[in-house]
Amino acid sequence: MTQTGWNFHNSYTKLPEELFTRMVPAKVPSPHVVLFNEKLAKELHLPHSVKNQQELAGIWSGNIIPPGTDPIAQAYSGHQFGYYTVLGDGRAIVLGEHIDPEGNRFDIQFKGSGRTPYSRRGDGKATLISMLREYLISEAMHALGIPGSRSLAVVETGEKVERETTHRGAVLTRVASSHIRVGTFEYAREYLSPAAFTRFTEYVIERHCTDAKNTGIPALRLLKTVMERQASLVSQWMRVGFIHGVMNTDNTGIAGETFDYGPCAFMNAYDPDTVFSSIDHYGRYAFGNQPAVMHWNLGVLAGALLPLIHSDEQTAVGLVKETLDRFPGLFEEKWTEMMRAKLGLEQQEPGDKQLAEQLLHWMHRNRSDYTNTFLLLRQSVLNGTTVSNDTEFLEWEKRWTERRSKEGLSPELTAARMRSANPAVIPRNHLVEQVLKAAAFENNLLPLNELLNALSHPYQDDQGIEGFQEPPAGFDAHYKTYCGT
Ligand code: AMP
Ligand code: MG
C-alpha cells in the first residue's frame, strides 16, 4: 500500500467544542471491499493500491485509523420539511480533513460507522444497498459535471442491519469539500455564544468564501455567494432531470455541492411535479419546486446570519431581504443559460426563456422522456429528421430553427454544443434498482460495474449504450425512494 498519501490537517476540531463530538468509528467484524474508487484515491493522493485488499478494507471500514486523523461527529440542526429539529451526524463520522497535492481540503467522512451522540433512535448503521446507491449516483453526478460529494469506497462490514428486513451492513466513505450546511449555521446560532458564532462564521468564510473577507459585510457576501452557488447547482440538477428528494436545510451545503444522496432519483417523463420520495407527500421537493425550496433554505441561512449583518435588526433584515429577493432573477438567468445550452444556443436573445418553456410545455403534455427528447433534438439538427409531427411541436421547431439561425453555426457545431449539455445516459431508476438488487441480494456486482462504467462518460453516445437509454415501461409511475436506510 502506498503510505505516502495521508495528509490530514484538521481545522474543524479547533472550532468551539459545541460543534462536534470526538468519536472513533465502531469496529466491524469482517470488512471486505465491495467498491473502491481507485481513480479518485489517486487524484486525492490517498493510498490507492488495491493489492492488499485486507488493509484497504480495514482502512475504509474504520477498523484501521490512519495517522493524523481526528475523527468527529458534527453537530447541526435543520429544517426538515419546514420544521426545525436538532440533528447532527447520527451515522456519520468525519475522519479528518485531507489536503490533496493541489492544496485542496477535503472532508473524508464515513457513513454507517456506528452510533454517535446525535443518533437519536437510529442504529448509526447503513445498509449495503443504500451505500451502493449513494456511490453510484454521486459518481454519476460527478461524471455529469455537477458539483457534489464523491464516493471513495463501499466496504461491507459483515454485520447485519435490521430495517424492514435484515440487510447486509456497509460503510461508505465520502469525500466533500466540507459538510458545513445551512443547518450548521442554524445550530451554531442557537448553541454558540455570539463571539463563538462570529468565530465559526469567520472560519466558514476562510474555508469556503475567502473573497468575502475584505468586503464591508462579510456575512452578507457569504450569503450572496452561497446563493449564487446554489442557484447554479439547482439549475444543473434540472439540466439532467435530477430530483434531490430531501432538500432539508441540513442537506444544503455551504460549498454548493450536492450531498446526501438518500431518496434522490432521476425524472424520466418530463413533469415538474415529479416526486419519488416516499415521505414527500405534498411534493415539497418535487422536480419543479427545487428552486423555490432552495430560496426558502437560503432564507433560513440569512436568518441565522442576521446578527453578523448589522447590529440593528431591522437594518439587517432589510439587507438580507434585498439579497434574497434577487434569488428568483438569478435562478432564472442560470436556468435560461442552461436551457440555451441544451438547445445549442449561446447568445442571449429576449425570447429564449419562453422558447425553452414552450418545449417543456409540449414535453409535459406529451409525457416525453426528458433525456431522450434532447438527444432526438440533437439528432434532428444533424440529419433533418423531426422529433414529432404534432402541430404544437412543429410550430415550436420552426421557432427553434429560426432562433438557431441567429447563432450562425453549422449543424455540426450546434450538435457538438448540445452534446455537452445533454447526457446520453443518466442513472435510470429502474436500472439503478436492478443493478443494486443484483449486487446486494445476489452477490452479482457485474451489472453495477457495467452501469457505473456507462455513467462514467455520460455524454458519449457510443454503440452499446442503448440498453441504458430506454425509459422504463409506464415511466416508473409507482417508483418510490427512501431516506436514511
Ligand atoms: P438524512 O435523511 O440522511 O439527511 O438524515 C437525517 C438525520 O437522521 C441525520 O441527523 C442523520 O444522521 C440521521 N440518521 C439517518 N439514518 C440514521 C441511522 N441509521 N442512525 C442514526 N441516525 C441516522
Ligand atoms: Mg443529511
Coordinates of C-alpha atoms and ligand atoms in Angstrom, one line a residue:
M1 CA 0.0 0.0 0.0
T2 CA 1.3 3.5 -0.9
Q3 CA 1.6 5.1 2.5
T4 CA 2.8 8.4 1.3
G5 CA -0.7 9.8 0.8
W6 CA -2.2 10.7 4.1
N7 CA -2.1 14.4 4.6
F8 CA -4.6 15.3 7.4
H9 CA -4.7 18.8 8.7
N10 CA -7.8 19.1 10.8
S11 CA -9.3 22.5 11.3
Y12 CA -12.9 21.9 12.3
T13 CA -11.8 20.3 15.6
K14 CA -10.2 23.6 16.6
L15 CA -13.6 25.3 16.5
P16 CA -15.9 25.7 19.6
E17 CA -16.5 22.3 21.0
E18 CA -20.3 22.6 20.9
L19 CA -19.9 22.0 17.2
F20 CA -18.8 18.4 17.3
T21 CA -18.1 15.3 19.4
R22 CA -14.9 13.4 19.1
M23 CA -15.8 9.8 18.1
V24 CA -14.0 6.8 16.9
P25 CA -15.8 4.7 14.2
A26 CA -17.2 1.5 15.5
K27 CA -15.1 -1.6 14.7
V28 CA -16.7 -4.0 12.3
P29 CA -16.3 -7.8 12.4
S30 CA -15.3 -8.8 8.9
P31 CA -14.8 -6.0 6.4
H32 CA -14.4 -6.5 2.7
V33 CA -14.3 -4.1 -0.1
V34 CA -17.2 -4.0 -2.4
L35 CA -16.4 -0.9 -4.4
F36 CA -13.2 1.1 -4.4
N37 CA -12.7 4.3 -6.4
E38 CA -9.1 3.9 -7.3
K39 CA -9.1 6.8 -9.7
L40 CA -10.4 9.2 -7.0
A41 CA -7.9 7.8 -4.5
K42 CA -5.1 8.5 -6.9
E43 CA -6.4 12.0 -7.7
L44 CA -6.5 12.8 -4.0
H45 CA -3.2 11.2 -3.3
L46 CA -4.7 8.8 -0.9
P47 CA -3.4 5.2 -0.6
H48 CA -4.7 3.6 -3.7
S49 CA -3.0 0.3 -4.2
V50 CA -5.6 -2.4 -4.4
K51 CA -3.1 -5.2 -3.9
N52 CA -3.7 -5.5 -0.2
Q53 CA -7.5 -5.8 -0.1
Q54 CA -7.4 -6.7 3.6
E55 CA -5.7 -3.5 4.5
L56 CA -7.9 -1.5 2.2
A57 CA -11.0 -3.0 3.8
G58 CA -9.5 -2.3 7.3
I59 CA -8.9 1.4 6.5
W60 CA -12.2 2.1 4.7
S61 CA -14.4 0.3 7.2
G62 CA -12.9 2.3 10.1
N63 CA -11.1 -0.6 11.7
I64 CA -7.6 0.9 11.0
I65 CA -7.4 4.6 11.8
P66 CA -4.8 6.4 9.6
P67 CA -2.3 8.7 11.1
G68 CA -3.2 12.3 11.5
T69 CA -6.9 11.9 11.8
D70 CA -9.1 13.5 14.5
P71 CA -12.5 11.8 14.0
I72 CA -15.7 13.6 14.9
A73 CA -19.4 13.5 14.6
Q74 CA -20.6 17.0 13.6
A75 CA -23.5 18.8 15.3
Y76 CA -26.1 20.6 13.2
S77 CA -29.8 21.4 13.1
G78 CA -32.1 21.6 10.2
H79 CA -35.5 22.4 8.9
Q80 CA -36.9 19.1 7.8
F81 CA -40.0 19.6 5.6
G82 CA -40.1 23.1 7.0
Y83 CA -39.9 22.1 10.7
Y84 CA -36.9 22.9 12.9
T85 CA -35.1 19.9 14.5
V86 CA -31.7 19.5 16.2
L87 CA -29.9 16.8 14.3
G88 CA -26.2 16.0 13.9
D89 CA -24.2 13.1 12.4
G90 CA -26.3 10.2 13.6
R91 CA -24.4 7.7 11.5
A92 CA -21.5 9.6 10.0
I93 CA -18.1 10.4 11.3
V94 CA -15.7 12.8 9.7
L95 CA -12.3 11.1 9.8
G96 CA -10.4 14.2 9.2
E97 CA -9.6 16.9 6.5
H98 CA -7.2 15.6 3.9
I99 CA -5.2 18.1 1.8
D100 CA -4.6 16.9 -1.8
P101 CA -1.4 17.8 -3.8
E102 CA -3.0 21.0 -5.2
G103 CA -3.8 22.2 -1.7
N104 CA -7.5 21.5 -1.8
R105 CA -9.1 20.5 1.5
F106 CA -11.5 17.6 1.7
D107 CA -13.5 16.0 4.5
I108 CA -13.1 12.3 4.5
Q109 CA -16.3 11.0 6.0
F110 CA -17.6 7.6 6.9
K111 CA -21.3 6.9 6.6
G112 CA -22.7 4.0 8.6
S113 CA -19.9 3.8 11.1
G114 CA -22.0 3.4 14.3
R115 CA -23.9 5.3 16.9
T116 CA -23.0 8.9 17.9
P117 CA -24.5 11.2 20.5
Y118 CA -26.7 12.5 17.6
S119 CA -28.1 9.1 16.6
R120 CA -31.4 9.6 18.4
R121 CA -33.3 6.4 17.9
G122 CA -31.2 5.2 14.9
D123 CA -28.6 2.5 15.0
G124 CA -25.9 4.5 13.3
K125 CA -25.5 1.9 10.6
A126 CA -26.1 1.8 6.9
T127 CA -27.3 -1.0 4.5
L128 CA -25.1 -2.2 1.7
I129 CA -27.8 -1.4 -0.9
S130 CA -28.2 2.2 0.2
M131 CA -24.5 2.9 0.3
L132 CA -24.0 1.4 -3.2
R133 CA -26.9 3.6 -4.3
E134 CA -25.1 6.7 -3.0
Y135 CA -21.8 5.6 -4.6
L136 CA -23.5 5.0 -8.0
I137 CA -25.5 8.3 -8.1
S138 CA -22.8 10.5 -6.6
E139 CA -20.2 9.2 -9.1
A140 CA -22.8 9.6 -12.0
M141 CA -23.4 13.2 -10.9
H142 CA -19.7 13.9 -10.9
A143 CA -19.3 12.5 -14.4
L144 CA -22.2 14.7 -15.5
G145 CA -20.2 17.6 -14.3
I146 CA -22.3 18.5 -11.4
P147 CA -20.6 19.5 -8.1
G148 CA -21.2 17.1 -5.3
S149 CA -19.7 14.8 -2.7
R150 CA -17.7 11.9 -4.1
S151 CA -17.6 8.3 -3.1
L152 CA -14.4 6.6 -2.4
A153 CA -15.3 3.2 -1.1
V154 CA -18.1 0.9 0.0
V155 CA -17.0 -1.7 2.4
E156 CA -19.3 -4.5 3.6
T157 CA -18.9 -4.8 7.4
G158 CA -20.0 -8.4 7.9
E159 CA -22.8 -7.1 10.2
K160 CA -26.5 -7.5 9.8
V161 CA -28.5 -4.3 9.8
E162 CA -32.2 -4.5 10.6
R163 CA -34.6 -2.4 8.6
E164 CA -38.0 -3.6 7.4
T165 CA -36.0 -6.8 6.6
T166 CA -32.5 -7.9 7.5
H167 CA -29.8 -6.3 5.4
R168 CA -26.1 -6.6 4.8
G169 CA -24.3 -3.7 6.6
A170 CA -21.7 -1.4 4.9
V171 CA -19.7 1.7 5.4
L172 CA -19.4 4.3 2.6
T173 CA -16.5 6.7 2.5
R174 CA -17.5 10.0 1.0
V175 CA -15.3 12.9 0.2
A176 CA -16.6 16.5 0.1
S177 CA -15.1 19.9 0.3
S178 CA -16.8 20.1 3.7
H179 CA -20.0 19.0 5.4
I180 CA -20.9 22.5 6.6
R181 CA -24.5 23.1 5.8
V182 CA -27.2 25.7 6.3
G183 CA -28.2 23.6 9.3
T184 CA -24.8 24.0 10.9
F185 CA -25.4 27.8 10.9
E186 CA -28.8 27.2 12.5
Y187 CA -27.2 25.1 15.2
A188 CA -24.3 27.4 15.7
R189 CA -26.6 30.4 16.1
E190 CA -28.7 28.6 18.7
Y191 CA -25.9 27.0 20.8
L192 CA -22.9 29.2 20.5
S193 CA -22.1 32.4 22.2
P194 CA -22.2 35.5 19.9
A195 CA -18.4 35.6 19.9
A196 CA -18.1 31.8 19.1
F197 CA -20.8 32.2 16.4
T198 CA -18.7 35.0 14.9
R199 CA -15.6 32.8 15.0
F200 CA -17.5 29.9 13.3
T201 CA -18.7 32.2 10.5
E202 CA -15.2 33.6 10.0
Y203 CA -13.9 30.0 9.8
V204 CA -16.5 29.2 7.1
I205 CA -15.6 32.3 5.2
E206 CA -11.9 31.4 5.3
R207 CA -12.7 27.9 4.1
H208 CA -15.4 28.5 1.5
C209 CA -15.6 32.2 0.6
T210 CA -12.3 33.9 1.1
D211 CA -13.4 36.8 -1.2
A212 CA -15.9 37.9 1.5
K213 CA -13.1 38.6 4.0
N214 CA -12.3 42.1 2.7
T215 CA -15.8 43.2 2.0
G216 CA -17.9 45.7 4.0
I217 CA -20.2 43.0 5.4
P218 CA -18.5 39.6 5.0
A219 CA -21.6 37.6 6.3
L220 CA -23.7 39.3 3.6
R221 CA -21.2 38.4 0.9
L222 CA -21.2 34.8 2.2
L223 CA -25.0 34.7 1.8
K224 CA -24.7 36.0 -1.7
T225 CA -22.0 33.5 -2.6
V226 CA -23.9 30.6 -1.3
M227 CA -27.0 31.9 -3.1
E228 CA -25.1 32.0 -6.4
R229 CA -23.6 28.6 -5.9
Q230 CA -27.0 27.1 -5.1
A231 CA -28.8 28.8 -8.0
S232 CA -26.2 27.4 -10.3
L233 CA -26.3 23.9 -8.7
V234 CA -30.1 23.6 -8.8
S235 CA -30.1 24.7 -12.5
Q236 CA -27.6 22.0 -13.2
W237 CA -29.7 19.4 -11.4
M238 CA -32.6 20.5 -13.6
R239 CA -30.4 20.1 -16.7
V240 CA -30.2 16.4 -16.2
G241 CA -33.6 15.7 -14.5
F242 CA -32.2 15.2 -11.0
I243 CA -34.5 15.4 -8.1
H244 CA -32.7 15.6 -4.8
G245 CA -35.7 14.4 -2.9
V246 CA -34.8 15.8 0.6
M247 CA -33.7 19.4 0.3
N248 CA -33.9 20.0 4.1
T249 CA -31.6 22.8 5.3
D250 CA -29.4 20.1 6.9
N251 CA -28.8 18.7 3.4
T252 CA -28.0 22.1 1.8
G253 CA -24.2 22.6 1.7
I254 CA -22.4 25.9 2.0
A255 CA -19.9 24.9 -0.6
G256 CA -22.6 24.5 -3.2
E257 CA -22.1 20.7 -3.6
T258 CA -24.9 18.2 -3.9
F259 CA -24.9 15.9 -1.0
D260 CA -26.9 13.4 0.9
Y261 CA -28.0 11.2 -2.0
G262 CA -30.7 9.5 0.0
P263 CA -34.0 9.5 -1.8
C264 CA -32.8 11.2 -4.9
A265 CA -33.8 10.0 -8.3
F266 CA -33.9 11.0 -12.0
M267 CA -37.0 12.1 -13.9
N268 CA -37.9 10.1 -17.0
A269 CA -41.2 11.6 -18.5
Y270 CA -41.0 15.4 -18.2
D271 CA -43.3 16.5 -15.4
P272 CA -42.3 19.3 -13.0
D273 CA -44.5 17.7 -10.3
T274 CA -42.4 14.5 -10.3
V275 CA -41.7 13.2 -6.7
F276 CA -40.3 9.8 -5.9
S277 CA -39.6 10.2 -2.1
S278 CA -41.9 8.0 -0.1
I279 CA -42.2 10.7 2.6
D280 CA -42.7 13.7 0.4
H281 CA -46.5 13.6 0.4
Y282 CA -47.1 17.2 -0.6
G283 CA -44.4 17.4 -3.3
R284 CA -42.4 20.0 -1.3
Y285 CA -39.3 18.6 -3.1
A286 CA -40.8 17.9 -6.5
F287 CA -38.6 18.5 -9.5
G288 CA -40.0 21.9 -10.4
N289 CA -40.2 23.1 -6.8
Q290 CA -36.4 22.8 -6.2
P291 CA -35.6 26.4 -6.9
A292 CA -38.4 27.7 -4.7
V293 CA -37.2 25.4 -1.9
M294 CA -33.6 26.5 -2.3
H295 CA -34.8 30.1 -2.0
W296 CA -36.6 29.2 1.2
N297 CA -33.5 27.4 2.6
L298 CA -31.3 30.4 1.8
G299 CA -33.8 32.4 3.8
V300 CA -33.0 30.2 6.8
L301 CA -29.3 30.8 6.3
A302 CA -30.0 34.5 6.1
G303 CA -32.0 34.4 9.4
A304 CA -29.1 32.7 11.2
L305 CA -26.6 35.3 9.9
L306 CA -28.7 38.3 10.9
P307 CA -26.6 39.4 13.9
L308 CA -23.5 39.5 11.7
I309 CA -25.1 41.5 9.0
H310 CA -25.9 44.6 11.1
S311 CA -26.3 45.4 14.8
D312 CA -29.7 46.9 14.2
E313 CA -32.0 44.0 13.4
Q314 CA -34.3 46.0 11.1
T315 CA -31.4 47.1 9.0
A316 CA -30.0 43.6 8.9
V317 CA -33.4 42.3 7.8
G318 CA -33.6 44.9 5.1
L319 CA -30.2 44.0 3.8
V320 CA -30.8 40.2 3.7
K321 CA -34.2 40.7 2.1
E322 CA -32.7 42.8 -0.7
T323 CA -30.2 40.0 -1.3
L324 CA -32.7 37.1 -1.1
D325 CA -35.1 39.0 -3.4
R326 CA -32.6 38.6 -6.1
F327 CA -32.7 34.8 -6.0
P328 CA -35.6 34.3 -8.4
G329 CA -34.0 36.5 -11.0
L330 CA -30.6 34.9 -10.5
F331 CA -32.1 31.5 -10.8
E332 CA -34.0 32.4 -14.0
E333 CA -30.7 33.7 -15.5
K334 CA -28.9 30.4 -14.7
W335 CA -31.8 28.3 -15.8
T336 CA -32.2 30.1 -19.1
E337 CA -28.4 29.9 -19.7
M338 CA -28.6 26.1 -19.0
M339 CA -31.6 25.6 -21.3
R340 CA -29.9 27.6 -24.0
A341 CA -27.0 25.2 -23.9
K342 CA -29.4 22.2 -24.1
L343 CA -30.9 23.8 -27.2
G344 CA -27.5 24.5 -28.8
L345 CA -27.7 28.3 -28.3
E346 CA -25.1 30.6 -26.8
Q347 CA -26.1 34.2 -27.5
Q348 CA -28.7 35.8 -25.3
E349 CA -31.9 36.7 -27.1
P350 CA -35.1 38.1 -25.5
G351 CA -37.4 35.2 -26.2
D352 CA -35.1 32.4 -25.1
K353 CA -36.7 31.6 -21.8
Q354 CA -40.2 31.3 -23.5
L355 CA -38.7 29.1 -26.2
A356 CA -37.4 26.7 -23.6
E357 CA -40.7 26.8 -21.7
Q358 CA -42.8 26.1 -24.8
L359 CA -40.8 23.0 -25.5
L360 CA -41.2 21.8 -21.9
H361 CA -44.9 22.5 -22.1
W362 CA -45.1 20.3 -25.1
M363 CA -43.0 17.6 -23.5
H364 CA -45.2 17.7 -20.4
R365 CA -48.4 17.3 -22.4
N366 CA -46.8 14.6 -24.5
R367 CA -45.1 12.8 -21.5
S368 CA -41.9 12.9 -23.4
D369 CA -38.8 11.4 -21.9
Y370 CA -36.7 14.4 -20.7
T371 CA -33.3 13.0 -21.5
N372 CA -34.1 11.3 -24.8
T373 CA -36.1 14.2 -26.2
F374 CA -33.0 16.4 -26.1
L375 CA -31.0 13.6 -27.8
L376 CA -33.6 13.4 -30.5
L377 CA -33.4 17.2 -30.9
R378 CA -29.7 17.0 -31.4
Q379 CA -30.1 14.2 -34.0
S380 CA -32.7 16.3 -35.8
V381 CA -30.2 19.1 -36.2
L382 CA -27.7 16.7 -37.8
N383 CA -30.0 14.8 -40.1
G384 CA -33.0 17.0 -40.6
T385 CA -35.5 14.5 -39.1
T386 CA -38.2 15.7 -36.9
V387 CA -38.9 14.6 -33.3
S388 CA -42.7 14.6 -33.7
N389 CA -45.3 15.5 -36.3
D390 CA -47.6 17.0 -33.6
T391 CA -48.6 20.6 -34.6
E392 CA -47.6 22.1 -31.3
F393 CA -44.1 20.6 -31.7
L394 CA -43.8 21.6 -35.4
E395 CA -44.6 25.2 -34.5
W396 CA -42.1 25.1 -31.8
E397 CA -39.5 23.5 -34.0
K398 CA -39.9 26.3 -36.5
R399 CA -39.2 28.9 -33.8
W400 CA -36.2 27.0 -32.6
T401 CA -34.8 26.7 -36.2
E402 CA -35.2 30.4 -36.7
R403 CA -33.6 31.2 -33.4
R404 CA -30.7 28.8 -34.2
S405 CA -30.1 30.6 -37.5
K406 CA -29.2 33.8 -35.5
E407 CA -26.3 31.9 -34.0
G408 CA -24.9 31.3 -37.5
L409 CA -23.4 27.9 -36.6
S410 CA -23.2 24.8 -38.7
P411 CA -25.4 21.9 -37.7
E412 CA -22.3 20.0 -36.6
L413 CA -21.2 22.8 -34.3
T414 CA -24.7 23.2 -32.9
A415 CA -24.9 19.4 -32.3
A416 CA -21.5 19.5 -30.6
R417 CA -22.7 22.2 -28.2
M418 CA -25.8 20.2 -27.5
R419 CA -23.8 17.1 -26.8
S420 CA -22.0 18.7 -23.9
A421 CA -25.3 19.8 -22.2
N422 CA -27.4 16.7 -22.9
P423 CA -26.4 13.4 -21.4
A424 CA -26.8 10.3 -23.5
V425 CA -27.1 8.2 -20.3
I426 CA -28.4 9.0 -16.8
P427 CA -28.9 6.6 -13.9
R428 CA -32.4 5.5 -14.9
N429 CA -34.3 4.5 -11.7
H430 CA -35.3 1.0 -13.0
L431 CA -31.8 0.2 -13.9
V432 CA -30.4 1.6 -10.6
E433 CA -32.8 -0.7 -8.8
Q434 CA -31.9 -3.7 -10.9
V435 CA -28.2 -3.4 -10.5
L436 CA -28.4 -2.7 -6.8
K437 CA -30.6 -5.7 -6.2
A438 CA -28.2 -7.9 -8.1
A439 CA -25.3 -6.6 -6.1
A440 CA -26.8 -6.6 -2.6
F441 CA -29.1 -9.6 -2.8
E442 CA -27.5 -11.9 -5.4
N443 CA -23.8 -11.1 -4.9
N444 CA -23.5 -10.1 -8.5
L445 CA -21.5 -6.9 -9.0
L446 CA -21.2 -7.2 -12.7
P447 CA -24.4 -5.2 -13.7
L448 CA -23.5 -2.5 -11.2
N449 CA -20.0 -2.1 -12.6
E450 CA -21.4 -2.0 -16.1
L451 CA -23.8 0.7 -15.2
L452 CA -21.0 2.6 -13.4
N453 CA -18.9 2.3 -16.5
A454 CA -21.6 3.6 -18.8
L455 CA -22.3 6.5 -16.4
S456 CA -18.6 7.5 -16.3
H457 CA -18.8 9.0 -19.7
P458 CA -22.4 10.1 -19.9
Y459 CA -22.1 12.5 -22.9
Q460 CA -20.7 9.9 -25.3
D461 CA -23.5 8.1 -27.1
D462 CA -21.2 5.2 -28.2
Q463 CA -22.6 2.0 -29.5
G464 CA -23.7 -0.4 -26.9
I465 CA -25.3 2.1 -24.6
E466 CA -28.8 1.7 -26.0
G467 CA -29.6 -0.7 -23.1
F468 CA -29.1 2.1 -20.6
Q469 CA -31.2 4.7 -22.5
E470 CA -34.7 3.2 -22.6
P471 CA -37.1 4.7 -20.2
P472 CA -39.0 2.2 -18.1
A473 CA -42.4 1.0 -19.2
G474 CA -45.0 3.3 -17.7
F475 CA -42.3 5.8 -16.8
D476 CA -42.0 4.4 -13.2
A477 CA -45.2 5.8 -12.1
H478 CA -45.0 3.8 -8.9
Y479 CA -41.3 4.2 -8.2
K480 CA -40.5 5.2 -4.6
T481 CA -37.3 6.2 -2.9
Y482 CA -36.5 6.1 0.8
C483 CA -34.4 8.3 3.2
G484 CA -31.8 7.1 5.7
T485 CA -31.9 3.4 5.0
Ligands
AMP1 P1 -30.6 12.3 6.2 O1 -32.0 12.0 5.8 O2 -29.6 11.3 5.7 O3 -30.2 13.6 5.9 O4 -30.5 12.1 7.8 C1 -31.3 12.9 8.7 C2 -30.8 12.7 10.1 O5 -31.0 11.4 10.5 C3 -29.3 12.9 10.3 O6 -29.1 13.5 11.6 C4 -28.8 11.5 10.2 O7 -27.5 11.4 10.9 C5 -29.8 10.7 10.9 N1 -29.8 9.3 10.6 C6 -30.2 8.8 9.4 N2 -30.1 7.4 9.5 C7 -29.6 7.1 10.7 C8 -29.3 5.9 11.4 N3 -29.4 4.7 10.8 N4 -28.8 6.0 12.7 C9 -28.7 7.2 13.3 N5 -29.1 8.4 12.7 C10 -29.5 8.3 11.4
MG2 MG -28.5 14.6 5.9

